[in-house]
């Protein structure tokens, strides 16, 4: 019932500006797939092309191999959750949810059954006879979700569904959405600009920038092995160091510290590179690392997050901040602001990028997984 | 520190003054009307005879039936015209859209009786079209007088209300609602039927009520074009003016019946709208789409024909005003004769219109400012009373208000009949709502913390009101005041009852000139009125920067 989505080289233009210059993706049946990217990169545009509200200038979108370009939105059998929910204000909660079923001419008793089931699933049974204006944001969100999935759509599309909620509700609804999706097992395309949200809910993530896919993969892979500088800094934090490949599988930082990186691709000796190190990928080793000065700290319970300053020649200029996260589980000595420490990056975890940060020099890192 | 005015004193005093003003000039007259409808014209004793007489004589109760029939038909027709028009204008790219919208507003803002009068000029017994068709082809055009004529004039004058209400409602519908319906499998026709129509229905009902009330209360149109077709306002007027042995008490009882009916409708509509209205705001409003081919031709033809028809009266009047004329007879060629005549004979009417209008507007602005502040910021039992009293003008037809004031003030202790004052009072009462509504609306958008900031900086609350709040409210107050002004200068139905030779206004003069068949001078006066209206509208647009009028 749920389908795989094929997006083959699609193009979107508004007038003379090309928003999406030829984008391809394969979304598997039943998976929770997230489009992640900064605001304005074209996520909504792509989602609405799948939904049928935006025309497709070029390329093909298909469901289970059947092109759907020519099928109007109301025949695509799509469940869509809108950013502003788009609950019909003149219908009660129940009427909102029944709406799509009635259009499908489903017998009355079946409608009742299916609506009851879904009301229970998203836990809004007690509000079923209310008008939407008397519901809170989280409740409206549940109605929108119920209305979209009750029709057993081929795919579920969601455009920043949590962006209108407060922080606490966001976390709660995130789990609701994830659980409901698992239970129903429906192919889902989810749009967000919030990387943390994407990492938590998704089976796979596509990171987008200016209408172009940067990387597709599982959350942990994208985090651990980003394909380029954009992905490594957009998802999670990365500290960027300048270095050279000084020998086989070896990088040397500007202060002279060398590391053997077993996953470095061969044949790049002598190249200038950028090394991306996440805040938790440092260890304190006197004399064996890069010297940094602590400029501030935030105590987070299990962790302490320090901001650092390095000598200019060691780091890539223009970074918002350089950070080191100390795990208090295995080290209880806290550092003072102003103190100098020597930090050694973990060679198994760090990423090595070309000097322009457009490509990864780590073996086996792929753009599309 | 000296303390001249402490805040509670000022606002309390104001509340009391305003309540007193309303009590004297609205509640007392209405009560007098109500009571006098239960008095015998001869003996002055208490009786139900006036009501019995009304409902037992066919001559009288048919007027009520006539009023309902024509008003009902008008309401249905305006809805049938106004909704598609609004839908076309919001969903499709229309050529000349801005111009069309301005024409719609002009035809809405100019008084109905001018429409009636120019349709008589065109299609009446000696009308241009009538003579042209019968002279050239021997065709007998259907008579413009009576039911058909009233229907035509009212429909063309009142459909803009529905249009404005419907467009306003459509603009509030977010595109995502339609898209949600589509994503659930809904086609475009069903989308309109199941989502869009239900969402705009409460607004349309409010607009329809406005149309109904306007058509029911209008006096000039049925008087000028109705001929034998008597409606309630006509009957009340002729009974009250009493050329053929009428009686004020009987007129009062008919007025009471009318107020009773309009009050019920008003309350019913409020009740329904309160229960059934949705607060909506559109992040992404509907975007007009390009249309082509037959569809485009059909849509444009519909819009151009209706709007063209509704603007014809204005054009006719302006054209006629420049014709060479000798009293009722039009001579060949153009001239300014009509204008010369009105300036020498009717100059006082022109002066009265602007003078009374300005004084009325001044009072309206002050009252609007104060009442809005009292009922938004200082809610209590007494300001609540004021709030309810300001609803009365919605349900009292103009001619009824005229009679009411005349009955109350042509006797001791307060004799005002025949004065300019009584006319100004009626203008203020009738046209306050426009200013009041826009004043309250803007006040809701001003955060109380701005006033608190001013007070914390050392300004007294009263000073704060005049220095900060009133100044910030000004744009809203003035935009409402311009609408009040336009309707004030065009007011006929109450003035025609209250005027005397010295207090005649332009609209009354137009009406009289038409009755005397002096069409040239009537046209010249009406042209001045129309020009003033258009200039005021332009001012309104400039001032508000808006492209809509909120009626
Ligand atoms: N209807 C439109 N007309 C013209 N440009 C548009 C339209 N819709 C979106 N865009 C442009 O397309 C780009 C991508 O927009 P969008 O898909 O909404 O971004 P996102 O959802 O990733 O924030 C933006 O630069 C936006 O300005
Ligand atoms: Mg978006």
Tab-separated table of C-alpha atoms in Angstrom, chain A residues 48 53 73-74 77-80 82 84 86-91 99-100 103-105 133 147-148 151, chain B residues 174 176-177 179-188 190-191 194-195 198-199 277-280 283-284:
chain	number	residue	atom	x	y	z
A	48	UNK	CA	5.277	20.211	-2.874
A	53	UNK	CA	1.095	21.417	-5.705
A	73	UNK	CA	-2.711	16.384	-6.415
A	74	UNK	CA	-6.116	15.060	-5.435
A	77	UNK	CA	-3.387	9.538	-2.572
A	78	UNK	CA	-1.092	11.582	-0.413
A	79	UNK	CA	-1.266	12.351	3.254
A	80	UNK	CA	0.106	15.797	3.955
A	82	UNK	CA	1.044	21.313	6.721
A	84	UNK	CA	0.224	25.656	9.847
A	86	UNK	CA	-4.530	23.671	7.761
A	87	UNK	CA	-7.276	22.204	9.920
A	88	UNK	CA	-10.691	23.044	8.478
A	89	UNK	CA	-11.998	25.558	11.024
A	90	UNK	CA	-15.675	24.883	10.335
A	91	UNK	CA	-15.494	21.148	11.029
A	99	UNK	CA	-13.282	14.248	5.376
A	100	UNK	CA	-10.869	12.233	3.226
A	103	UNK	CA	-14.474	11.515	-0.379
A	104	UNK	CA	-13.379	7.920	-0.909
A	105	UNK	CA	-16.981	6.748	-0.497
A	133	UNK	CA	-10.099	26.792	17.380
A	147	UNK	CA	-6.377	13.335	9.115
A	148	UNK	CA	-3.398	12.634	6.880
A	151	UNK	CA	-6.851	7.704	4.433
B	174	UNK	CA	-5.226	30.185	3.555
B	176	UNK	CA	-3.206	25.363	2.536
B	177	UNK	CA	-6.845	24.640	3.469
B	179	UNK	CA	-4.460	22.067	-0.630
B	180	UNK	CA	-5.228	19.924	2.402
B	181	UNK	CA	-8.591	19.086	0.841
B	182	UNK	CA	-6.909	18.274	-2.464
B	183	UNK	CA	-4.296	16.080	-0.837
B	184	UNK	CA	-7.139	14.158	0.786
B	185	UNK	CA	-8.554	13.499	-2.668
B	186	UNK	CA	-10.916	16.399	-3.238
B	187	UNK	CA	-11.589	17.796	-6.733
B	188	UNK	CA	-11.899	21.528	-7.397
B	190	UNK	CA	-16.105	19.860	-4.261
B	191	UNK	CA	-13.357	21.944	-2.735
B	194	UNK	CA	-17.200	21.725	1.088
B	195	UNK	CA	-14.459	24.106	2.213
B	198	UNK	CA	-18.959	27.031	4.389
B	199	UNK	CA	-16.061	29.199	5.473
B	277	UNK	CA	-17.732	32.407	12.821
B	278	UNK	CA	-14.182	31.174	12.552
B	279	UNK	CA	-11.153	33.228	13.301
B	280	UNK	CA	-8.942	32.774	10.305
B	283	UNK	CA	-0.328	33.242	5.848
B	284	UNK	CA	-0.570	32.417	2.185
